[in-house]
Every structure is written in C-alpha cells, then in structure tokens.
Amino acid sequence: MTMKQWKSAGIWTCLVLLLLLMMTAPGGAFAAQADESGARQNLSSTKKGVQEPFKIKIVDAETGRGIPLVELKTTNNILYYTDSAGVVAFSEPGLMDQSVFFHLSSHGYDIPADMFGNRGQAVQITSGGTITIEMNRVNIAERLYRITGQGIYRDSMLLGLGAPIQEPLINGLVMGQDSVQTITYNDKLYWFWGDTDRPAYPLGNFRVTGATSQLLQNGGLDPDAGVNLDYFTSPDGFVKSLVPQLPDGAGIAWVFGLMTAKDSTGHERLLAGYSTHNPGLNAFGILAFNDNIKEFEQVVQFPSIDDWRHPGGQATYYEENGLGYWLFTEHRMPNLRVPASYDAIIDYTQYESFTALTPGTTYNGAQTSLERDANGQLVWGWKKNTPPLKQDQEKELIHLGVIQASDLQYYQLKDADTGEEVQISSSSVEWNAYRQRYVMIGQQLQGKTSVLGEIWYAEAPAPQGPWTNAKKIVTHDNYTFYNVAQHKNFNKYGGRVIYFEGTYTNTFTNHVATPRYNYNQIMYKLDLGNPELGLTPVQGKTGQ
C-alpha cells in the first residue's frame, strides 16, 4: 500500500473514532435521544395520518339512491369517484379533521352553483364521520350500478358496508369488458362480451368472454340491486376465450345477434353471428355454443365480408303471421331478419331486409330505384336479395326528392321536443307489454354533448317501425356510451320499468379515462310511466 493510501486510511480511522467518542459523550447521548424523539414523532404523525375513513355518499335527490360515477374534486385537484353505492371512502393524509371543498360532477346529474359558479359543497371531515349530499338528476333514466370491472363496490368495502353482489371487488380478474350480448338459454341468462382487460398485462382476451347469471325466478338478484355473474374462467382465474382459432386465422373474434333454435335432432342450440378481425374485418359467419366445453364452435363461414346478410347488433325474437323471426340491429336500425330456424340462420340467402328498394337493386343516390305499387305508393317490405334502406340513405333520398313528403318514411327520427333529427348509431328493440309497442333504446350519432354518448327512447307499432319521435333519456359530456342493450328479462310491473346497459368508454373522445369505470358496462333503469317521457296513452293492442 502506498503512503498516500496509508494517510487516507488513517484519516478515516480518526474520523470513525471521533464519531464514536461523540456518541458516548453526554452531548452525543442528547443527540441520540433527539433522534429517538424525532422517530417517535414521525411514528405519531404516521399513525395520525392513517385514520378511519370519512364516508361521503352522493344520492339522487328524487329517489334517495346512491349515484355511481360521481366525480369529487378537491381544490388541489385530487379526484375521487363514487362506487356503485354512491360512496367515497375519504382518507387523505393532511385533509382530515378540517373543512374540505369538493367540486361535484356526474354525467346526467347536477348540483346548484354558488355565487362564484362553483358546483359542490364544503364538508367537515372527521375520522369515522359521514355526510350525504343530494344531486339532481337531469337524465330521465336512472343510473344504477357498474356491472363489470374491478372495484365495483370498492369504497363501500373499505368502509365495511358490504355489497349486494357476491364479487364486489374483482370477478374473473376482469378489469374492463366491451359490448354486451345476453340471451336466456338453459334456464339461465347467458352474457357475452367482446375484448376484455386483465390486471396482469395491458393486452387481454380478444376472443369473446362470457358468464351466466340466475334468472330472477331461480334466485337471481333483483335487477335494482345488481347481477351476480358466474364467469367462464381459465385455470389462472382470468376469463377464458370462448372462440377457438377459426379457419380464417384472424386473431380477434366477436359475437353478436344471439339466437336460439332447434337443430336437426330437436336439440335447442345457442347460436351467434360472429366476425373476425386481423385487425381489419376478416370474416362473418355463425357459431354454436358447445354446452360441454363451454365454448363456441364454427357452424359456417359466410362467403363475403361485403354482403349485408349476416346477423349482428342486438337480436330479438318476434312473430308475424304465425311465423317466428330473429330481428337484428346490425345496420343500426331493426331492418334485418331471418326465420327462426336452425337451417335458415346458417344460410345467408334466407336473410331479408326491410327496404323500399326495388327487389334485386341497391342504393344508388339519385338513380336509386324504389318499388311503387299501381297507385304510385312506396312499397316498404321484407325482401330477399335486396339490401336494407338505411336511415341516412332514406334521408338522402328525401333530400333528392326520390322519396316524397307524402311517402311513408320509416327511420326519420325526430327529437320530440325540438323536432331536430336524431341519427342512430346503434339500437336495441324489444316488445313492451306496458306500452303495447316495440320499444327502441338508441344511441345517437353526433349528439350535442358527445359524439356517441346520447341515448334516446322511441317506440313503434312494428319492430321495423315506422320510427318517428324520440326522447333523450341519458346524456354524457364528451364521453361514449355505445352498443346499448335492453334486458327484457329484467322488466318489472308488466314492462312499465325497463333496464338497459351500455359500454362506458372514452373511445372516440379526448376525455381522460374515468378510473375503474372506463371500458365497462353500466346499468340504467327507465320508468315508462314517467311523465317526463311525454308518452301518450296506448289505445288497444297492436303487437304480439
């Protein structure tokens, strides 16, 4: 070792000895005692920071029910969101035991502004305390709860309040699920979704996920309370893929237009239209659910992705002239159907559209050929080998004068309050016994407050229409709520109260994603007896 290294080592040795001397001297003992006291103070501060949460509950001023999806924002922009019980468990170090102002906001709900335009309330926060705050509902429909995803009753559980569903925190390791399809089959309610997110990695399940729930008469939950989903899962606990690799080789698969029909052996089968993507559209066809392995199997792939004859959207069963049909909203409106038999469903040539086009022709702008009878009246009807006349196409033909003002129009929905047009992006149609009408829950395209987040109610004497007037029932502020689905099995009081859900997502917006709620399903309830809907009493029965 060199002299320089020896000198360095000697200096460090002296410093260590000096430090030890200081620690053993009276002054050093005081320093150590001060450090111990500081540690005790820090521990005390830590204990003080971890206090029993303060319960904040936001309720509907009309019903008293907790409101899910309410944003609470402090003056330094800390954000909280109520769970499905309308509850926030507030335990913010530094903000306990004092007054805290919360800005309050929620899609379709409001609270009066103060003199400075602030909408919210100052709350005296105390450990273990509670407060209930009312908000006024702007929506006609009432938001009930989130159905899918993590932390549905997170804050309620933190407060020890419990929850109405069996899996209130995470079920099937599902973080988010897209676009629901439901159908009654084998005495249960079957649920299927599209792309599904997981906790372990940003990429999830892209080949359909599913679950069942008990019907109300078999012990299922009251739909006002929630849904107990029994997911089909893999050994790792995450929801399993329900569509194995198909011959077209595409990586993504979705199912739509759920149907039941008896096969050649007389066995009732659960069928679905499917599409595959890679990531562009790759194929259409029909799948059948295998009850033994709990997966879909391919029945047939249809010949062309450019053909309109494939089931999709939401499906509903109805009868006409003693014959049963499955009706679909694949083309936004209920203008596609197929006879409710196994052989017809798997044969794309058996699909019919509701259209005014001359049989065998297609839409061609000003040169479009429309079918008219001997008196010059437009002939709307179910026609094979002829594509549907869509809402925007009908509008264009009216503008061009090809369809005249005196002609019967089927899809020109108007706002019942303002008379403004309502273009539909997706819809769900079901027969309603209370209204003696077919009821549509429709998602608007290009609404005033969101591109794809405004939901409307309409009704018609037949499933294909004519659809004329609509009333807005749900609104979103720059947020998407798409692929709405009615739950006819949940209807109450003879159909006076109906239930529907949709996918809540910031897709197609520039809005920041709402924690936990984004890319998940939210349930709504609508009372058709609500005078705000402005519905006229129904005279006589006009449907099935």
XYZ file of C-alpha atoms in Angstrom:
544
model
C 0.000 0.000 0.000
C 1.385 3.477 -0.853
C 1.975 6.235 1.653
C -0.963 8.187 0.227
C -3.300 5.267 0.800
C -1.989 4.829 4.347
C -2.658 8.533 5.049
C -6.224 8.241 3.722
C -6.887 5.183 5.838
C -5.524 6.944 8.889
C -7.763 9.956 8.382
C -10.852 7.749 8.028
C -9.871 5.831 11.206
C -9.585 9.073 13.177
C -12.978 10.239 11.938
C -14.639 6.973 12.989
C -13.040 7.161 16.485
C -14.151 10.776 16.841
C -17.742 9.856 15.899
C -17.776 7.023 18.458
C -16.485 9.401 21.129
C -19.221 11.922 20.385
C -21.913 9.232 20.639
C -20.655 8.085 24.080
C -20.243 11.641 25.464
C -23.161 13.386 27.234
C -23.762 15.618 24.249
C -23.816 12.603 21.996
C -26.416 10.941 24.192
C -28.593 14.027 23.830
C -28.229 13.818 20.055
C -29.243 10.161 20.059
C -32.174 10.950 22.331
C -33.242 13.699 19.950
C -33.120 11.257 17.047
C -35.254 8.779 19.015
C -37.723 11.525 19.882
C -37.924 12.536 16.222
C -38.588 8.929 15.271
C -41.405 8.772 17.817
C -42.858 11.979 16.398
C -42.691 10.614 12.881
C -44.417 7.431 14.030
C -47.065 9.518 15.751
C -47.604 11.542 12.584
C -47.900 8.332 10.600
C -50.495 6.987 12.992
C -52.374 10.267 12.821
C -52.324 10.127 9.010
C -53.874 6.665 8.923
C -57.344 7.364 10.298
C -60.725 5.742 9.853
C -62.147 6.912 6.506
C -64.824 9.555 6.276
C -67.903 8.375 4.364
C -69.263 10.613 1.624
C -72.466 9.406 -0.033
C -73.949 11.114 -3.089
C -77.622 10.353 -3.658
C -80.311 11.045 -6.246
C -82.453 13.845 -4.795
C -85.585 12.220 -6.233
C -85.067 8.575 -5.245
C -82.522 8.744 -2.409
C -80.476 6.045 -4.120
C -76.698 6.345 -4.247
C -75.356 7.643 -7.574
C -72.428 5.768 -9.148
C -69.826 7.607 -11.187
C -69.879 10.983 -9.406
C -66.569 12.838 -9.542
C -65.431 14.645 -6.395
C -62.520 17.053 -6.869
C -60.660 18.932 -4.131
C -59.296 22.456 -4.583
C -55.882 20.933 -5.382
C -57.423 18.635 -8.000
C -57.373 15.324 -6.148
C -60.077 13.194 -7.803
C -62.401 10.613 -6.248
C -65.252 8.674 -7.859
C -68.257 7.197 -6.092
C -68.626 3.424 -6.297
C -71.839 1.678 -7.319
C -73.426 2.541 -3.959
C -72.660 6.230 -4.498
C -69.987 6.106 -1.797
C -66.472 7.515 -1.410
C -64.204 6.405 1.448
C -62.194 9.586 2.058
C -58.923 9.198 3.984
C -56.474 11.756 2.676
C -53.451 12.491 4.898
C -53.326 16.201 5.586
C -57.006 16.766 4.819
C -58.568 15.021 7.800
C -60.146 16.962 10.693
C -60.824 20.062 8.644
C -63.201 21.548 6.100
C -62.655 20.364 2.527
C -64.499 21.671 -0.535
C -65.448 19.122 -3.181
C -66.431 20.093 -6.720
C -69.169 17.615 -7.751
C -69.948 16.493 -11.299
C -71.536 13.487 -12.975
C -72.946 12.713 -16.423
C -76.665 13.445 -16.330
C -76.691 14.817 -12.760
C -76.325 18.351 -11.425
C -75.956 20.411 -8.274
C -76.779 24.141 -7.945
C -73.870 26.545 -8.413
C -72.858 29.073 -5.775
C -72.419 32.785 -6.454
C -68.999 32.134 -7.993
C -70.198 29.338 -10.249
C -68.761 26.504 -8.168
C -70.880 23.367 -8.068
C -70.074 21.465 -4.928
C -70.002 21.572 -1.164
C -67.615 22.168 1.730
C -67.505 19.170 4.065
C -66.178 18.996 7.620
C -64.033 15.873 7.500
C -63.792 13.803 10.693
C -62.374 10.340 11.195
C -65.245 7.851 11.009
C -67.765 10.567 10.158
C -70.310 10.640 7.348
C -72.266 13.006 5.128
C -74.964 12.558 2.477
C -75.152 15.023 -0.411
C -78.008 15.228 -2.914
C -77.650 15.784 -6.642
C -80.468 16.488 -9.076
C -80.970 14.026 -11.915
C -81.080 15.581 -15.393
C -81.383 12.208 -17.098
C -84.848 10.680 -17.316
C -83.251 7.247 -16.914
C -81.625 6.454 -13.565
C -78.068 5.147 -13.339
C -77.975 2.073 -11.095
C -74.535 0.442 -10.934
C -71.483 -0.808 -12.782
C -71.794 -4.455 -13.838
C -68.227 -5.327 -14.828
C -64.661 -4.490 -13.853
C -62.586 -4.078 -10.718
C -63.707 -2.245 -7.594
C -67.450 -2.074 -8.269
C -68.058 -1.557 -4.519
C -64.502 -0.614 -3.557
C -65.297 2.268 -1.221
C -68.250 0.508 0.378
C -65.972 -2.381 1.268
C -63.300 -0.052 2.673
C -65.992 1.389 4.955
C -67.217 -2.057 5.995
C -70.641 -1.508 4.446
C -70.756 -4.705 2.400
C -72.250 -5.037 -1.081
C -75.310 -6.609 -2.736
C -73.270 -8.770 -5.136
C -71.070 -11.769 -4.370
C -67.902 -10.402 -6.005
C -67.802 -6.660 -5.226
C -64.065 -6.102 -5.820
C -62.957 -8.220 -8.797
C -64.632 -11.100 -10.614
C -62.917 -13.325 -13.174
C -59.911 -10.971 -12.985
C -61.852 -8.633 -15.275
C -60.674 -5.021 -15.413
C -62.812 -3.958 -18.366
C -65.281 -5.502 -20.835
C -66.684 -4.267 -24.107
C -70.183 -4.558 -25.645
C -72.583 -6.987 -24.002
C -74.881 -9.597 -25.560
C -77.407 -11.511 -23.427
C -79.949 -14.276 -24.012
C -81.986 -16.738 -21.969
C -80.744 -20.275 -22.547
C -80.850 -23.495 -20.493
C -82.899 -21.706 -17.839
C -80.152 -19.155 -17.209
C -79.195 -15.747 -18.526
C -76.079 -16.015 -20.680
C -73.763 -12.986 -21.040
C -71.049 -12.492 -23.654
C -68.624 -9.629 -24.180
C -66.002 -8.564 -26.659
C -62.448 -7.533 -25.766
C -61.700 -7.957 -22.053
C -58.895 -6.371 -19.996
C -56.872 -8.155 -17.296
C -54.804 -6.898 -14.317
C -51.561 -8.655 -15.275
C -50.854 -7.076 -18.677
C -52.214 -4.331 -20.977
C -53.297 -6.925 -23.562
C -56.252 -9.077 -22.525
C -58.709 -11.525 -24.070
C -59.765 -10.766 -27.653
C -61.783 -13.891 -28.462
C -65.028 -13.394 -26.519
C -65.615 -13.850 -22.791
C -68.795 -14.962 -21.056
C -70.738 -15.670 -17.896
C -74.119 -16.824 -16.674
C -76.462 -15.474 -14.030
C -79.549 -16.894 -12.400
C -82.966 -15.774 -13.586
C -84.971 -13.868 -11.011
C -87.409 -16.754 -10.549
C -84.479 -19.078 -9.827
C -82.848 -16.945 -7.164
C -81.219 -14.268 -9.276
C -80.763 -10.798 -7.805
C -83.382 -8.117 -8.182
C -82.068 -6.017 -11.120
C -82.301 -2.926 -8.912
C -79.607 -4.487 -6.709
C -77.187 -5.918 -9.250
C -76.125 -9.020 -11.163
C -74.129 -11.977 -9.833
C -72.013 -13.036 -12.787
C -70.581 -16.567 -12.853
C -67.733 -16.224 -15.354
C -66.312 -18.943 -17.569
C -62.674 -18.889 -16.422
C -59.310 -20.474 -17.188
C -57.168 -22.248 -14.548
C -55.344 -18.962 -13.827
C -58.650 -17.363 -12.814
C -58.902 -14.980 -15.782
C -61.924 -15.288 -18.068
C -61.359 -17.889 -20.780
C -61.501 -17.360 -24.535
C -64.795 -18.725 -25.831
C -63.965 -18.733 -29.551
C -61.035 -21.011 -30.514
C -58.938 -20.281 -33.572
C -61.117 -20.417 -36.701
C -60.065 -21.459 -40.209
C -59.642 -17.841 -41.377
C -56.770 -17.459 -38.877
C -57.718 -13.984 -37.590
C -56.595 -13.044 -34.102
C -59.712 -11.217 -32.894
C -63.259 -12.623 -32.698
C -66.529 -11.002 -31.610
C -70.086 -12.378 -31.326
C -73.390 -10.567 -31.930
C -77.065 -11.236 -32.524
C -77.583 -14.112 -30.064
C -80.298 -16.616 -31.083
C -81.700 -19.980 -30.068
C -83.053 -22.591 -32.486
C -83.540 -26.361 -32.615
C -81.127 -28.363 -34.747
C -81.988 -31.437 -36.846
C -82.063 -33.633 -33.722
C -84.556 -31.362 -31.987
C -81.926 -30.077 -29.551
C -82.093 -26.360 -28.781
C -78.825 -24.621 -29.628
C -77.422 -21.254 -28.703
C -76.251 -19.548 -31.914
C -74.433 -16.305 -32.589
C -73.311 -14.301 -35.536
C -69.564 -13.708 -35.462
C -66.971 -11.503 -37.053
C -63.196 -11.943 -37.028
C -60.592 -9.203 -37.361
C -56.874 -9.106 -38.075
C -57.227 -6.240 -37.134
C -59.388 -5.308 -40.140
C -62.603 -7.208 -40.821
C -61.772 -10.750 -41.924
C -64.931 -12.896 -41.930
C -68.605 -13.262 -40.960
C -70.396 -16.458 -40.030
C -72.370 -18.452 -37.460
C -71.135 -20.109 -34.255
C -72.904 -22.597 -31.966
C -72.221 -22.841 -28.231
C -70.947 -26.198 -27.003
C -72.574 -26.779 -23.603
C -69.987 -29.385 -22.581
C -66.759 -27.474 -23.126
C -68.352 -24.033 -22.700
C -67.014 -22.676 -25.982
C -68.371 -21.604 -29.347
C -67.760 -23.788 -32.392
C -67.952 -22.738 -36.009
C -71.024 -23.817 -37.953
C -70.446 -21.863 -41.153
C -68.385 -19.004 -42.548
C -70.367 -16.787 -44.894
C -68.845 -16.204 -48.341
C -68.231 -12.438 -48.316
C -67.455 -9.660 -45.847
C -69.130 -7.187 -48.230
C -72.553 -8.872 -48.038
C -75.181 -7.303 -45.762
C -76.728 -10.700 -44.945
C -75.218 -11.597 -41.583
C -76.668 -11.325 -38.048
C -75.304 -8.608 -35.807
C -76.093 -5.875 -33.350
C -78.750 -6.812 -30.798
C -81.237 -9.576 -31.654
C -84.865 -10.010 -30.615
C -87.427 -12.692 -31.358
C -90.840 -11.756 -32.736
C -93.693 -13.347 -34.641
C -95.523 -12.215 -37.746
C -98.415 -14.034 -39.412
C -97.799 -17.029 -37.173
C -94.127 -17.347 -38.110
C -91.150 -16.680 -35.838
C -88.216 -14.467 -36.789
C -84.988 -13.214 -35.310
C -84.634 -9.474 -35.879
C -81.250 -7.698 -35.819
C -79.940 -4.142 -35.495
C -76.718 -4.908 -37.372
C -77.369 -1.993 -39.731
C -78.103 0.451 -36.875
C -81.874 0.129 -37.141
C -84.073 -3.021 -36.871
C -84.107 -3.723 -40.616
C -82.692 -7.253 -40.921
C -84.328 -10.590 -40.062
C -84.154 -14.340 -40.621
C -86.692 -17.125 -39.982
C -86.159 -18.572 -36.505
C -84.997 -21.980 -37.684
C -81.542 -23.529 -37.494
C -81.329 -24.193 -41.244
C -82.363 -20.640 -42.145
C -79.960 -18.998 -39.668
C -76.927 -20.758 -41.150
C -77.993 -19.982 -44.750
C -77.154 -16.362 -45.591
C -79.560 -16.383 -48.577
C -82.511 -16.655 -46.164
C -81.883 -13.237 -44.587
C -84.293 -10.451 -45.507
C -84.035 -6.699 -45.250
C -86.770 -4.173 -44.659
C -86.496 -1.792 -47.560
C -88.296 0.278 -50.175
C -85.750 -0.564 -52.866
C -86.936 -2.378 -55.958
C -86.200 -6.078 -55.396
C -82.718 -7.019 -56.582
C -81.423 -3.428 -56.743
C -79.100 -1.427 -54.483
C -78.935 2.142 -53.255
C -77.586 4.450 -55.975
C -78.198 8.030 -54.910
C -80.470 9.983 -57.242
C -80.634 6.948 -59.565
C -81.949 4.667 -56.798
C -84.841 2.507 -57.950
C -87.730 2.379 -55.459
C -90.601 -0.083 -55.599
C -94.045 1.505 -56.037
C -97.469 -0.072 -56.434
C -100.034 0.621 -59.158
C -101.163 3.739 -57.291
C -97.630 5.087 -57.038
C -97.374 4.313 -53.323
C -93.972 3.399 -51.971
C -93.738 -0.327 -51.194
C -91.841 -0.955 -47.974
C -91.458 -4.598 -47.070
C -89.260 -7.547 -46.127
C -87.330 -8.514 -49.247
C -84.667 -11.085 -50.062
C -81.588 -10.360 -52.146
C -82.130 -6.630 -51.612
C -80.108 -4.596 -49.088
C -81.795 -2.560 -46.356
C -82.529 1.092 -46.900
C -80.587 2.738 -44.090
C -81.535 5.818 -42.104
C -79.000 8.121 -43.762
C -79.868 6.750 -47.213
C -83.572 7.369 -46.635
C -82.735 10.928 -45.568
C -80.679 11.486 -48.721
C -83.479 10.190 -50.950
C -85.910 12.566 -49.233
C -83.493 15.431 -49.852
C -83.178 14.429 -53.521
C -86.955 14.176 -53.923
C -86.796 10.460 -54.789
C -88.834 9.860 -51.641
C -91.592 12.442 -51.492
C -93.116 14.159 -48.493
C -96.331 12.171 -48.992
C -94.445 8.843 -48.928
C -94.322 6.745 -45.791
C -90.965 7.207 -44.073
C -89.620 4.686 -41.575
C -86.405 5.908 -39.992
C -86.526 9.693 -39.805
C -86.455 10.031 -36.023
C -87.088 13.494 -34.621
C -86.477 14.943 -31.189
C -89.946 15.027 -29.616
C -89.120 18.386 -28.001
C -87.305 20.300 -30.736
C -88.128 18.477 -33.967
C -84.414 18.120 -34.749
C -83.280 14.920 -36.447
C -81.800 12.080 -34.390
C -79.360 9.884 -36.288
C -78.953 6.433 -34.704
C -75.611 4.671 -34.435
C -76.774 1.502 -32.636
C -80.036 0.306 -31.118
C -81.838 -2.384 -29.157
C -85.522 -3.157 -29.831
C -87.949 -5.208 -27.727
C -91.720 -5.665 -27.482
C -93.112 -3.866 -24.414
C -96.365 -5.142 -22.926
C -96.963 -1.997 -20.877
C -96.783 0.293 -23.879
C -98.198 -2.255 -26.358
C -95.461 -1.069 -28.667
C -91.979 -2.054 -29.753
C -89.525 -0.015 -27.723
C -86.166 1.183 -29.004
C -83.239 2.274 -26.867
C -80.995 4.004 -29.397
C -77.522 5.532 -29.290
C -77.235 8.795 -31.168
C -74.572 9.570 -33.734
C -73.111 13.080 -33.386
C -75.082 14.261 -30.366
C -74.735 17.767 -28.991
C -72.788 16.870 -25.837
C -70.958 13.777 -27.093
C -70.258 12.080 -30.406
C -71.579 8.675 -29.272
C -72.928 9.160 -25.756
C -76.538 10.336 -26.054
C -79.232 7.690 -25.525
C -82.813 8.020 -26.793
C -86.161 6.307 -26.291
C -88.558 5.647 -29.189
C -91.465 3.318 -29.917
C -93.289 1.938 -32.950
C -96.227 -0.362 -33.758
C -93.970 -2.921 -35.505
C -90.333 -3.846 -34.914
C -89.249 -2.309 -38.208
C -91.116 0.930 -37.478
C -92.030 3.444 -38.582
C -89.823 5.195 -36.011
C -90.805 8.831 -35.792
C -90.355 10.584 -32.416
C -87.625 10.126 -29.824
C -86.912 11.411 -26.324
C -83.426 11.772 -24.873
C -83.093 9.718 -21.666
C -79.325 9.646 -20.950
C -76.639 12.228 -21.662
C -72.841 12.219 -21.421
C -70.401 15.110 -21.525
C -67.724 14.262 -24.100
C -67.858 10.572 -23.242
C -69.004 7.494 -25.186
C -71.794 5.085 -24.184
C -72.193 2.633 -27.015
C -73.778 -0.692 -28.046
C -76.758 -0.322 -25.734
C -78.704 -3.474 -24.862
C -82.158 -3.879 -23.312
C -82.710 -6.582 -20.689
C -86.280 -7.744 -21.293
C -85.855 -10.449 -18.626
C -85.490 -7.716 -16.012
C -88.700 -5.825 -16.907
C -90.959 -5.017 -13.950
C -94.621 -4.133 -13.472
C -95.721 -5.518 -16.808
C -92.977 -3.679 -18.667
C -93.540 -0.268 -17.103
C -89.963 -0.345 -15.746
C -87.254 -1.470 -18.148
C -83.483 -1.925 -17.830
C -80.655 -1.351 -20.280
C -76.881 -1.078 -20.274
C -74.050 0.070 -22.473
C -70.268 0.363 -22.657
C -68.909 3.454 -20.896
C -65.626 4.430 -22.548
C -63.574 7.444 -23.574
C -63.054 5.887 -27.019
C -63.859 8.418 -29.798
C -63.345 11.324 -27.348
C -60.452 13.359 -25.975
C -61.664 12.834 -22.399
C -59.372 11.381 -19.756
C -60.466 7.834 -18.855
C -62.531 7.579 -15.669
C -60.677 5.298 -13.227
C -62.287 1.853 -12.792
C -65.411 2.793 -14.772
C -63.819 3.240 -18.174
C -64.377 0.432 -20.703
C -67.024 -1.228 -18.562
C -70.758 -1.850 -18.513
C -73.204 0.400 -16.649
C -76.858 -0.434 -15.940
C -79.739 2.046 -16.220
C -83.402 1.892 -15.251
C -86.246 3.668 -17.061
C -89.817 4.076 -15.816
C -92.077 4.323 -18.864
C -94.749 5.842 -16.641
C -92.546 8.886 -16.045
C -94.468 11.923 -17.348
C -91.182 13.476 -18.492
C -91.170 10.991 -21.370
C -94.337 12.628 -22.687
C -95.836 9.341 -23.899
C -99.481 9.280 -24.913
C -101.726 6.515 -23.502
C -101.925 3.448 -25.729
C -105.369 2.551 -27.043
C -105.747 -1.140 -27.848
C -103.163 -3.779 -28.578
C -101.142 -3.515 -31.775
C -98.375 -6.063 -31.251
C -97.842 -9.636 -30.162
